[in-house]
PDB file of C-alpha atoms and ligand atoms in Angstrom:
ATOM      1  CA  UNK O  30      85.181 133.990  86.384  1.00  0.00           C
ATOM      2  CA  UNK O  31      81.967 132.048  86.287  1.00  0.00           C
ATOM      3  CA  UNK O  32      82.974 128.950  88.611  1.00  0.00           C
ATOM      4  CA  UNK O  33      80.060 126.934  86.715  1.00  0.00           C
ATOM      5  CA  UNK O  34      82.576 126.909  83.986  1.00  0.00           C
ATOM      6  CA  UNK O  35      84.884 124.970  85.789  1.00  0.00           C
ATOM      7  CA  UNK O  36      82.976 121.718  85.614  1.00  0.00           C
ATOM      8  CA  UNK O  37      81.579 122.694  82.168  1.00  0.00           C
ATOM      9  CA  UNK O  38      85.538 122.509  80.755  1.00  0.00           C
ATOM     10  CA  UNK O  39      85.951 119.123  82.345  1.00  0.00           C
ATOM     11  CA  UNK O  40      84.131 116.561  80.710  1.00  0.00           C
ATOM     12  CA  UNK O  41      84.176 113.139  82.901  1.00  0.00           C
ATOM     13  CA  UNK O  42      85.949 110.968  80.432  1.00  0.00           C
ATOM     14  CA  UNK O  43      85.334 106.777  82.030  1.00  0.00           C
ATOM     15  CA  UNK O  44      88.107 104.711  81.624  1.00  0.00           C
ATOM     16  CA  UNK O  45      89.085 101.360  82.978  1.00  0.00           C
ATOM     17  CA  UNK O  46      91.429 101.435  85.635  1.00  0.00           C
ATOM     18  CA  UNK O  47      94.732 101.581  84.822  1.00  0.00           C
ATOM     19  CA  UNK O  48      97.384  99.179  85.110  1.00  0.00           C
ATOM     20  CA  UNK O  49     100.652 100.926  85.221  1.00  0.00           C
ATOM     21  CA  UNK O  50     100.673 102.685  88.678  1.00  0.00           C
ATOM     22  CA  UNK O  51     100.602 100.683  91.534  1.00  0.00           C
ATOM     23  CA  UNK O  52      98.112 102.229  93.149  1.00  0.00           C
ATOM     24  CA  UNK O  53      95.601 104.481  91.355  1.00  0.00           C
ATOM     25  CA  UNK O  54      94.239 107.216  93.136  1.00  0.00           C
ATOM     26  CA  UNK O  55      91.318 109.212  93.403  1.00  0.00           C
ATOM     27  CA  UNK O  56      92.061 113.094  94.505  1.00  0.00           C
ATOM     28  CA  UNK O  57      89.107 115.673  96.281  1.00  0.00           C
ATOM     29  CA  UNK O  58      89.275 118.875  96.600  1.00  0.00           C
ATOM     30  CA  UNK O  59      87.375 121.479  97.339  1.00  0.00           C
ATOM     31  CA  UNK O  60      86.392 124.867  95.494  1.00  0.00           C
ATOM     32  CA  UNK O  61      87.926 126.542  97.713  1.00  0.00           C
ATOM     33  CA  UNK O  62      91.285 125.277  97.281  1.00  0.00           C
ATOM     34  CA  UNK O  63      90.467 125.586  93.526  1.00  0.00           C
ATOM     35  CA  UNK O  64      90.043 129.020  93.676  1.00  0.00           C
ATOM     36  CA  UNK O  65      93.503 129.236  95.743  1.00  0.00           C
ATOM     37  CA  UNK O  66      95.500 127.831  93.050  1.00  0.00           C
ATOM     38  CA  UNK O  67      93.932 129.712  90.956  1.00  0.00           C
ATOM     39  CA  UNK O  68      94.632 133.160  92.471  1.00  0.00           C
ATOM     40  CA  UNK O  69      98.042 131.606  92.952  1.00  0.00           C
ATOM     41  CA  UNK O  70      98.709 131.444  89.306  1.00  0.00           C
ATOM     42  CA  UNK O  71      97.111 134.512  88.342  1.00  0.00           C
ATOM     43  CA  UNK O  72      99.405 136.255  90.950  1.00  0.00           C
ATOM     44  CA  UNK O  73     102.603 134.622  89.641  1.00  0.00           C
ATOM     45  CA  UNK O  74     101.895 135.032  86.034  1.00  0.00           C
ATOM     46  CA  UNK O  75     103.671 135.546  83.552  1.00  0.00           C
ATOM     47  CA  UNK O  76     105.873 132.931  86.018  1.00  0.00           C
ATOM     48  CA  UNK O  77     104.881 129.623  87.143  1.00  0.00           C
ATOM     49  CA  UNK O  78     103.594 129.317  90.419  1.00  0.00           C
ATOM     50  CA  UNK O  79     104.078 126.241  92.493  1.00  0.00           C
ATOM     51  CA  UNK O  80     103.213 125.429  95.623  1.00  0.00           C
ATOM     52  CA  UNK O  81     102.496 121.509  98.229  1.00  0.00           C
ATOM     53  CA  UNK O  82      99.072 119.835  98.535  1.00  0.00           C
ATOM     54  CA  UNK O  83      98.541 119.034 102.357  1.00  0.00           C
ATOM     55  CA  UNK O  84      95.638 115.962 102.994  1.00  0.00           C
ATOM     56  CA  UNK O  85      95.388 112.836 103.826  1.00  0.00           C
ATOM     57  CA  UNK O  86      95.167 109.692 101.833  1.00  0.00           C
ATOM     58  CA  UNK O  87      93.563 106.264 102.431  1.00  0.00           C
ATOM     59  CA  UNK O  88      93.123 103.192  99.996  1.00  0.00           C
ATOM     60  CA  UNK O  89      94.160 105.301  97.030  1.00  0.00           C
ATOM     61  CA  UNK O  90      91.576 108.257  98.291  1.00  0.00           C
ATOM     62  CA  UNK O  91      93.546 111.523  98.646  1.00  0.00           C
ATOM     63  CA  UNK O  92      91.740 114.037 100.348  1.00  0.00           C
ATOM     64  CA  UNK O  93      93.382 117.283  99.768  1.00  0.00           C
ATOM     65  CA  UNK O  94      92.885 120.035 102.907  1.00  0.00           C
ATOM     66  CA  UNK O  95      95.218 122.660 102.430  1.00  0.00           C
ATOM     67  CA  UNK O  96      97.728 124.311  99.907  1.00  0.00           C
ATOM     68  CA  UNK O  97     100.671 126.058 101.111  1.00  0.00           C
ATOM     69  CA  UNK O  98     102.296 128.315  98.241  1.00  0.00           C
ATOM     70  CA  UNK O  99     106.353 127.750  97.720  1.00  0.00           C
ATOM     71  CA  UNK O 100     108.752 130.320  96.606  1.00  0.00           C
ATOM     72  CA  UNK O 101     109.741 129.338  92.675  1.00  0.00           C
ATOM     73  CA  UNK O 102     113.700 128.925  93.169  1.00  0.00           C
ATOM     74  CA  UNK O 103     114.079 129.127  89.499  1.00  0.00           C
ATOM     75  CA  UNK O 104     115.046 132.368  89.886  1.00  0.00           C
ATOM     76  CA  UNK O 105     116.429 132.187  85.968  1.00  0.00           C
ATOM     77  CA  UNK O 106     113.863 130.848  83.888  1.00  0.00           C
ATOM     78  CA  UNK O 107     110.990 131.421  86.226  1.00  0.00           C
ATOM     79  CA  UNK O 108     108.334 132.068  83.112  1.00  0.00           C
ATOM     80  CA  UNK O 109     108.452 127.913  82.113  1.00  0.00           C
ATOM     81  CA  UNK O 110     110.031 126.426  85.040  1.00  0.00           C
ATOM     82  CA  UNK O 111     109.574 126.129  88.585  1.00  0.00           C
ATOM     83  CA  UNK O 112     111.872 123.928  91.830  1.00  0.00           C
ATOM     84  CA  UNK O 113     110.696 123.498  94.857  1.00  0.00           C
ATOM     85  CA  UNK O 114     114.029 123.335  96.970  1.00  0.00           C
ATOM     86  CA  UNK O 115     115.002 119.921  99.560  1.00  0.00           C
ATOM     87  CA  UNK O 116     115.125 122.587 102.669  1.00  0.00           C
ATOM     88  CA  UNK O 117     111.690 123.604 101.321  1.00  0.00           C
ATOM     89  CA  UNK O 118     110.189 120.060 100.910  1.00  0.00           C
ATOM     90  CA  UNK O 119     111.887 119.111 104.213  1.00  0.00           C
ATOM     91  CA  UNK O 120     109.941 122.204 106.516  1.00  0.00           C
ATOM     92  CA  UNK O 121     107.013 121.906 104.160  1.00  0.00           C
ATOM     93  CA  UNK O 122     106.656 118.039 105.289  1.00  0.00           C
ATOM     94  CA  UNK O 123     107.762 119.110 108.750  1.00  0.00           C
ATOM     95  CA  UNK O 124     104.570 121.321 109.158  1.00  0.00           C
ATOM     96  CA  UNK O 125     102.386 119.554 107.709  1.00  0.00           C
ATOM     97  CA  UNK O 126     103.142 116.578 109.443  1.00  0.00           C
ATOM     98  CA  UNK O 127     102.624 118.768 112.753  1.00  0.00           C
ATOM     99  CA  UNK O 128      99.385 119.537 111.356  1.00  0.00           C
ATOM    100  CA  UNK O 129      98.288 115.333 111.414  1.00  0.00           C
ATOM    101  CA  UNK O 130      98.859 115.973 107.568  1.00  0.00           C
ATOM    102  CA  UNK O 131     100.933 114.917 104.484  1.00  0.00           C
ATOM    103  CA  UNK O 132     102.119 115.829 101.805  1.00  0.00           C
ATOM    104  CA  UNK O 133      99.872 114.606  98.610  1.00  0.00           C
ATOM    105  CA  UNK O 134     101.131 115.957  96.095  1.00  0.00           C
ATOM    106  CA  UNK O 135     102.315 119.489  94.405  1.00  0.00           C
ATOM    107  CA  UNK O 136     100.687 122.383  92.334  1.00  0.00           C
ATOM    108  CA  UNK O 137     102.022 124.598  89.755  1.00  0.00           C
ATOM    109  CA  UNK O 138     101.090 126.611  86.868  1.00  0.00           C
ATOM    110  CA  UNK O 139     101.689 126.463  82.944  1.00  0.00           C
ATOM    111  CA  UNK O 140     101.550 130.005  81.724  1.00  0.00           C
ATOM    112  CA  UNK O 141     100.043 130.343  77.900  1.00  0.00           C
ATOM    113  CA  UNK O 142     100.403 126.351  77.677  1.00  0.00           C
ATOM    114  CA  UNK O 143      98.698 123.709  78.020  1.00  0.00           C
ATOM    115  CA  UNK O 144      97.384 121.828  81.771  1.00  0.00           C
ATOM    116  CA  UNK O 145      99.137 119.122  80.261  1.00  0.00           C
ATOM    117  CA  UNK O 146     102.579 117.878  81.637  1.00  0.00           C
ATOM    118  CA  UNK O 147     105.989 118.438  79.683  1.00  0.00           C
ATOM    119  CA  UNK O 148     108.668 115.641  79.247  1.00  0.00           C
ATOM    120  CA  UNK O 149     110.144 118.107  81.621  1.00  0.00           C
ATOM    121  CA  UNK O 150     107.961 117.300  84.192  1.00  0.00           C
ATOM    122  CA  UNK O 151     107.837 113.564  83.664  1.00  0.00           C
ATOM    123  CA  UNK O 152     111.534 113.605  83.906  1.00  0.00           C
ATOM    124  CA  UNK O 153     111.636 115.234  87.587  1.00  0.00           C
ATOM    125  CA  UNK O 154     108.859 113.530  89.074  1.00  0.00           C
ATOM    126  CA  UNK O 155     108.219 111.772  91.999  1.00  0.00           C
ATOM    127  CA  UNK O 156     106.044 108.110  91.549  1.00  0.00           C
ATOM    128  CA  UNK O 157     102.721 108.594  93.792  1.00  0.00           C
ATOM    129  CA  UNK O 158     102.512 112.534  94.447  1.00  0.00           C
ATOM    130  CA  UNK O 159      99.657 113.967  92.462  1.00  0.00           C
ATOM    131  CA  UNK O 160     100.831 116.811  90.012  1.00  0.00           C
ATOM    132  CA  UNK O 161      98.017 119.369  89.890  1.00  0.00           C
ATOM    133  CA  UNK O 162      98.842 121.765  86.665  1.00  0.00           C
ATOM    134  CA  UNK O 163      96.917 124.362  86.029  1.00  0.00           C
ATOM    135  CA  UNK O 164      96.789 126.617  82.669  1.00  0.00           C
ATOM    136  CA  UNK O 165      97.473 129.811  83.001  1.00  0.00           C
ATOM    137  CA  UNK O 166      96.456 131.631  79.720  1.00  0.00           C
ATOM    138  CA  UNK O 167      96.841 135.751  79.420  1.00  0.00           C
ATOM    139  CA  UNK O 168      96.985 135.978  82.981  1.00  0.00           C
ATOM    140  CA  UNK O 169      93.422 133.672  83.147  1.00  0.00           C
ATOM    141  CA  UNK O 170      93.011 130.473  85.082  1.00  0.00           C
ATOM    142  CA  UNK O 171      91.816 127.915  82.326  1.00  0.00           C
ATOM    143  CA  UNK O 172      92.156 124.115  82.748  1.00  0.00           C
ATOM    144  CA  UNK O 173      93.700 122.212  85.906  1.00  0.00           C
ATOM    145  CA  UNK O 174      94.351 119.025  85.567  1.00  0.00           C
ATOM    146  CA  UNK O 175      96.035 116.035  88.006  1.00  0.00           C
ATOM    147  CA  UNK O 176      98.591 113.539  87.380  1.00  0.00           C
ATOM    148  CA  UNK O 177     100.192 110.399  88.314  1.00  0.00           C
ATOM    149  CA  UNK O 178     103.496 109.042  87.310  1.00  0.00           C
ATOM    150  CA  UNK O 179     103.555 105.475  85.855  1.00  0.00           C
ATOM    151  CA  UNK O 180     105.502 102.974  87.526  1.00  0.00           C
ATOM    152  CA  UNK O 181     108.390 102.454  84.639  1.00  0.00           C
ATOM    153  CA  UNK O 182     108.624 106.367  84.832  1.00  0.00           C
ATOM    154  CA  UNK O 183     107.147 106.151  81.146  1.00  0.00           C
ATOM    155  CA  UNK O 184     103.876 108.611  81.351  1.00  0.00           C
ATOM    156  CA  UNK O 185     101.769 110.481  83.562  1.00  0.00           C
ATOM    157  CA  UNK O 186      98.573 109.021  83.910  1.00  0.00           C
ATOM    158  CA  UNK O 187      95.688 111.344  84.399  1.00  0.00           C
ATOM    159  CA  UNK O 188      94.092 111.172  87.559  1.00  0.00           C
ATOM    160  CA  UNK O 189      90.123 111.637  88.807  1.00  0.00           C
ATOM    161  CA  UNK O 190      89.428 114.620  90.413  1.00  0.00           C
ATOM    162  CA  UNK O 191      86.637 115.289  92.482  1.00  0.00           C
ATOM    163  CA  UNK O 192      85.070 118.850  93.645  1.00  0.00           C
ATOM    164  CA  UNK O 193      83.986 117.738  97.035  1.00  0.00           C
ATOM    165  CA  UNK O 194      81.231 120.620  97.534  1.00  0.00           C
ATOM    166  CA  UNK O 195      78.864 118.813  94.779  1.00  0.00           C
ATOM    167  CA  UNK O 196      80.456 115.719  93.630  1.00  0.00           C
ATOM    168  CA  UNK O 197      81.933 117.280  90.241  1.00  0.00           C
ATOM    169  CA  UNK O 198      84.485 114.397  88.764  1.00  0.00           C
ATOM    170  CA  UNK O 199      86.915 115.208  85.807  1.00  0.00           C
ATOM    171  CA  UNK O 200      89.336 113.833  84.522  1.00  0.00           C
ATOM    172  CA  UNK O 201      92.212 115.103  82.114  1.00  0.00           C
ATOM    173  CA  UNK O 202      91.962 113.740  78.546  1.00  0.00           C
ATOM    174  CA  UNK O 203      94.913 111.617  78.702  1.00  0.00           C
ATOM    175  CA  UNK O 204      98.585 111.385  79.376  1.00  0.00           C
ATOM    176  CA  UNK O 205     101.692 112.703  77.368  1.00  0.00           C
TER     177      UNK O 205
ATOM    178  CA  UNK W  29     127.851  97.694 109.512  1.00  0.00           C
ATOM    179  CA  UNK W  30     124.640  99.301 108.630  1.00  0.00           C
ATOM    180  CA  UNK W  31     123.028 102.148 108.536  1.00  0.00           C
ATOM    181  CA  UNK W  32     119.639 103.942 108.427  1.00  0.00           C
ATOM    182  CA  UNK W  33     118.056 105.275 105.533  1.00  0.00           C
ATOM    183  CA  UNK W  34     114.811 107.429 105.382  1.00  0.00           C
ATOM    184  CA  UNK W  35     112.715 106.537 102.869  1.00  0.00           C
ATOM    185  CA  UNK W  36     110.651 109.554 101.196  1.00  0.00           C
ATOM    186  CA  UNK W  37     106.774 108.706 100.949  1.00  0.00           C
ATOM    187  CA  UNK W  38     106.590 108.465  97.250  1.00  0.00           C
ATOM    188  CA  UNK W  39     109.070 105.431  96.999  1.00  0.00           C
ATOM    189  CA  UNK W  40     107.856 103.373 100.393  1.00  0.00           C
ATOM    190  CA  UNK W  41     105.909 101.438  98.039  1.00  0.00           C
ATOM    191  CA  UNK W  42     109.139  99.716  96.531  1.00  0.00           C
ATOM    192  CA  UNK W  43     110.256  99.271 100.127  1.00  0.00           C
ATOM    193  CA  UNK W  44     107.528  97.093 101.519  1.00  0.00           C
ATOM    194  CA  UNK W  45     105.909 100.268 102.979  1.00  0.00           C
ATOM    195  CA  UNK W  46     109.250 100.768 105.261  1.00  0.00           C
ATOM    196  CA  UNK W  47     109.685 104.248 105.950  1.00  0.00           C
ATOM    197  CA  UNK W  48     113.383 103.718 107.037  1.00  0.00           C
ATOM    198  CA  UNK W  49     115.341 100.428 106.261  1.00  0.00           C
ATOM    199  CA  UNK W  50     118.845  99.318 107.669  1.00  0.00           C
ATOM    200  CA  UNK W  51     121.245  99.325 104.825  1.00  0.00           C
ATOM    201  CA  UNK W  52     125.141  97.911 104.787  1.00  0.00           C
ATOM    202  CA  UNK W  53     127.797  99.662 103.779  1.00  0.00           C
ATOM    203  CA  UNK W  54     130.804 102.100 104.142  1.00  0.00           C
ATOM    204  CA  UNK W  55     130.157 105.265 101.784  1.00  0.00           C
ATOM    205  CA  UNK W  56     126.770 106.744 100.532  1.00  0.00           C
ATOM    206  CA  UNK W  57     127.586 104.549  97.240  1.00  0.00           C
ATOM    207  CA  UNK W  58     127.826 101.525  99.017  1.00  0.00           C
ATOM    208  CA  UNK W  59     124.637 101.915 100.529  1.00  0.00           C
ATOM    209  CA  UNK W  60     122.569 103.342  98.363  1.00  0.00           C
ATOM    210  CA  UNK W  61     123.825 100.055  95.799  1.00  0.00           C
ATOM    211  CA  UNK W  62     122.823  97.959  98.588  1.00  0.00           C
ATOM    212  CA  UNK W  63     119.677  99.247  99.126  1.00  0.00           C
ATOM    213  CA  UNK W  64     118.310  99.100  95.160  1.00  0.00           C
ATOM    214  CA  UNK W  65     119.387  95.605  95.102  1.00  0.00           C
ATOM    215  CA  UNK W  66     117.071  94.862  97.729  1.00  0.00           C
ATOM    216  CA  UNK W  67     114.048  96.857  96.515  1.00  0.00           C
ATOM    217  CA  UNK W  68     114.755  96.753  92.806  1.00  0.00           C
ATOM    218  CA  UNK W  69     111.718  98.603  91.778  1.00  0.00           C
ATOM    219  CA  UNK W  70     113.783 101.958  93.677  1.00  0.00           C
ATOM    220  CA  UNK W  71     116.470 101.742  91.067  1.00  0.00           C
ATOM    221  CA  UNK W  72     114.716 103.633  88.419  1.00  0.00           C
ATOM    222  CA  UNK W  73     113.384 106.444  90.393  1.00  0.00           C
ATOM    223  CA  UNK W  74     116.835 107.206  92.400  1.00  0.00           C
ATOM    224  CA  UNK W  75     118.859 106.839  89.266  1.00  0.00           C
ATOM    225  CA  UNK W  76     118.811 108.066  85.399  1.00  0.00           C
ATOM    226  CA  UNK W  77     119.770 105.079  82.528  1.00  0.00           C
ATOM    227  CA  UNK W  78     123.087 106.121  82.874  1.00  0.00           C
ATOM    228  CA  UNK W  79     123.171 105.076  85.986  1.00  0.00           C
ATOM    229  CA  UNK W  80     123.916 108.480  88.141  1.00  0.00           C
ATOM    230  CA  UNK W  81     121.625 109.651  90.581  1.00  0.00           C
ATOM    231  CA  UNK W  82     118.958 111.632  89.198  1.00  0.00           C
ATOM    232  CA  UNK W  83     119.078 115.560  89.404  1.00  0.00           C
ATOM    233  CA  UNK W  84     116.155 115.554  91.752  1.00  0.00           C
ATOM    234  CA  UNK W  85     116.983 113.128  94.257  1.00  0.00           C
ATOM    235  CA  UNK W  86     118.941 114.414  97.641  1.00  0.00           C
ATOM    236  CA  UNK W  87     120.866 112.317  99.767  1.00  0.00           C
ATOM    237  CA  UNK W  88     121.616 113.975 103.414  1.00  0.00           C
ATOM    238  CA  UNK W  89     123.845 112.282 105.631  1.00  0.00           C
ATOM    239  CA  UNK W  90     122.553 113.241 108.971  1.00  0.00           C
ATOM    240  CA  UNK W  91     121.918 117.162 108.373  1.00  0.00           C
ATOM    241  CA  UNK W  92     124.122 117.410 105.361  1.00  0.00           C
ATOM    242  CA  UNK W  93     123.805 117.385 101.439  1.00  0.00           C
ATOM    243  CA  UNK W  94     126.161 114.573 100.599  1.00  0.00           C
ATOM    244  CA  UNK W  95     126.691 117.124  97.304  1.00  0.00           C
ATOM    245  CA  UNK W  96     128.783 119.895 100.276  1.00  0.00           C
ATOM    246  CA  UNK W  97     130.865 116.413 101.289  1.00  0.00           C
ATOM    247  CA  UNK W  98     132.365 113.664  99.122  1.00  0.00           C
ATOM    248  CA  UNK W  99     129.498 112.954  97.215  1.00  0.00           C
ATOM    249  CA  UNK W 100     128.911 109.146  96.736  1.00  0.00           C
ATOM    250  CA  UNK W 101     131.979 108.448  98.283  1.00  0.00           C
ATOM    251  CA  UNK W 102     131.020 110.368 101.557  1.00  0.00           C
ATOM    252  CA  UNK W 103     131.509 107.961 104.600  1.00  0.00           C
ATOM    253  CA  UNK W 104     129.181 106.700 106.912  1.00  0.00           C
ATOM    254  CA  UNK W 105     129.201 105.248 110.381  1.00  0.00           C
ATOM    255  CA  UNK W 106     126.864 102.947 112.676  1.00  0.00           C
ATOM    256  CA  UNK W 107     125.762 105.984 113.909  1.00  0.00           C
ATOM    257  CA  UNK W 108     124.611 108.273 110.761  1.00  0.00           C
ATOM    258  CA  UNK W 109     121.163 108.258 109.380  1.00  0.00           C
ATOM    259  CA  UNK W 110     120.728 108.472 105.367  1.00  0.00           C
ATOM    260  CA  UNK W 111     117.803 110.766 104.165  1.00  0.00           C
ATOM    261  CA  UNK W 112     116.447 110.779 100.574  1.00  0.00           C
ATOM    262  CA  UNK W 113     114.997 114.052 100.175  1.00  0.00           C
ATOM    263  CA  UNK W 114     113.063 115.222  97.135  1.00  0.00           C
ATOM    264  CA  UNK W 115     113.215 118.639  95.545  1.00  0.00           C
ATOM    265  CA  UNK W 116     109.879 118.867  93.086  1.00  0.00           C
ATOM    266  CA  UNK W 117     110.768 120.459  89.242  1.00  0.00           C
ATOM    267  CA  UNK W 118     108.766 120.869  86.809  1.00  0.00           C
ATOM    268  CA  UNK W 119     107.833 123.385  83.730  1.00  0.00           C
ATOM    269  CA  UNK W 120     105.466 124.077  81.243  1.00  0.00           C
ATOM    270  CA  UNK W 121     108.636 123.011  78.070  1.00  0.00           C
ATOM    271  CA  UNK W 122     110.563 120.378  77.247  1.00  0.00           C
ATOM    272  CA  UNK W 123     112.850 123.093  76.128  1.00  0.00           C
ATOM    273  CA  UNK W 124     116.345 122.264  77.384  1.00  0.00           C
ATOM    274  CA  UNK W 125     117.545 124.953  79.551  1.00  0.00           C
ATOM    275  CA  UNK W 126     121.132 123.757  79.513  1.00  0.00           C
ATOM    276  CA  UNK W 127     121.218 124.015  83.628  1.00  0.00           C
ATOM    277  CA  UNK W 128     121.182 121.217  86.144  1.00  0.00           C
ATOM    278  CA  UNK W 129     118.751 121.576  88.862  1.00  0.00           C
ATOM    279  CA  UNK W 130     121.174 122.380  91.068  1.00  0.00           C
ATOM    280  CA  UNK W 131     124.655 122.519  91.030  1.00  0.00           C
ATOM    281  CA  UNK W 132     126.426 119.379  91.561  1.00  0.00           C
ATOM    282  CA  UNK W 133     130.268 119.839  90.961  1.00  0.00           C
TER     283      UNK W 133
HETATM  284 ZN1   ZN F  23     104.704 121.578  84.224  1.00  0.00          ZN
END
């Protein structure tokens, strides 16, 4: 797919800072972990796909380096669902922390819906990991999009992104 | 008598950046109670309204899922180390699905 596209879908949308995370954070990336995900979720669909984001962060900057690709343990509803298991999380943090890395965050893929997160997902996440979702739609990458959860658990708050080879920024439209 | 409990990244910044804190108490209960009521701002992400812990959230005492042992009521010593451990879900519905994350009871 035309990767020009990618920033064309994104429109920078400038907000004010919010208040309702305690620490807002800006996330980079590069195309090349982009197009990961991406081939990720075009492998996995009609399933989800899910998988850790391995960086660094500093003074709400998250630099993302790496993405390691988990195993979906929803093994029966794997089409709008996806767990990443504690032994998983605990060798996945084990590695990465091995690596002079951490966990920032996690990936995973809404076939045929929206890169917009479900009360589903708001309900299960962690505060301060960035949720990267990307839209999966007839088996073709469309939007990704990254999230924060709000202090009080209430929203997801949509969080900058940054494609690190040219200084791209986007931002999702806003939260659920 | 206390004990040590790991604190996951995500919630260090309710615990005054701590990544373990010493914690009284004599069962996983105990100590998890004791802990929230010093970092109140924890509360909400370790437990639903209802006030059980959430679906998502892992205790391990030492090397073991307090879920394979007595559950909240699982003892601890000076010795043991309390982990909170996250397992990530997510989905593209709100649609219930009518099955816990993982099976509790
Ligand atoms: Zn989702």
């Amino acid at each position: 797919m035309a990767r020009a596209g990618v920033a064309r879908s994104y429109p920078l949308i400038v907000r004010a800072a919010s208040q309702q995370a305690k620490h807002i954070m800006a996330f980079e990336l590069r195309r090349k972990e982009w197009e990961r995900i991406e081939k990720e979720g075009i492998a996995a669909y009609p399933e989800e796909c899910c998988g850790v984001l391995l960086g660094k962060e500093q003074e709400g900057r998250k630099v993302l380096s790496d993405i390691v690709p988990l195993n979906n343990a929803r093994k029966d509803s794997p089409r709008n669902r996806f767990l990443i298991l504690p032994e998983d999380f605990v060798r996945s943090e084990r590695e990465a922390r091995a690596r002079g890395l951490d966990i920032l965050g996690f990936y995973h893929s809404h076939p045929d819906h929206p890169a917009r997160p479900s009360d589903y997902d708001r309900e299960h996440a962690w505060p301060w990991y960035t949720y990267l979702i990307l839209a999966v739609e007839k088996g073709q990458p469309r939007d990704m999009t990254g999230w924060l959860l709000s202090d009080d658990r209430a929203s997801f708050l949509p969080e900058e992104m940054t494609l690190s080879d040219d200084g791209t920024k986007f931002e999702a439209r806003s939260g659920t | 008598m206390s004990v040590k409990v790991i604190i996951p990244a995500p919630l260090r910044q309710y615990t005054e950046k701590n990544d373990s804190v010493l914690v009284d108490g004599q069962t996983v209960d105990e100590v998890l109670h004791n802990l929230t009521e010093r970092y109140g701002d924890l509360r909400k992400h370790l437990y639903s309204d209802e006030g059980k812990l959430r679906s998502f959230v892992n205790i391990y005492r030492n090397d073991e899922d307090i879920r394979y042992l007595d559950k909240g009521s699982t003892a601890v010593k000076e010795s043991d180390v309390l982990s909170i451990v996250p397992s990530i879900a997510g989905g593209a519905t709100a649609m219930a699905d009518g099955l816990s994350l993982l099976t509790k009871d």
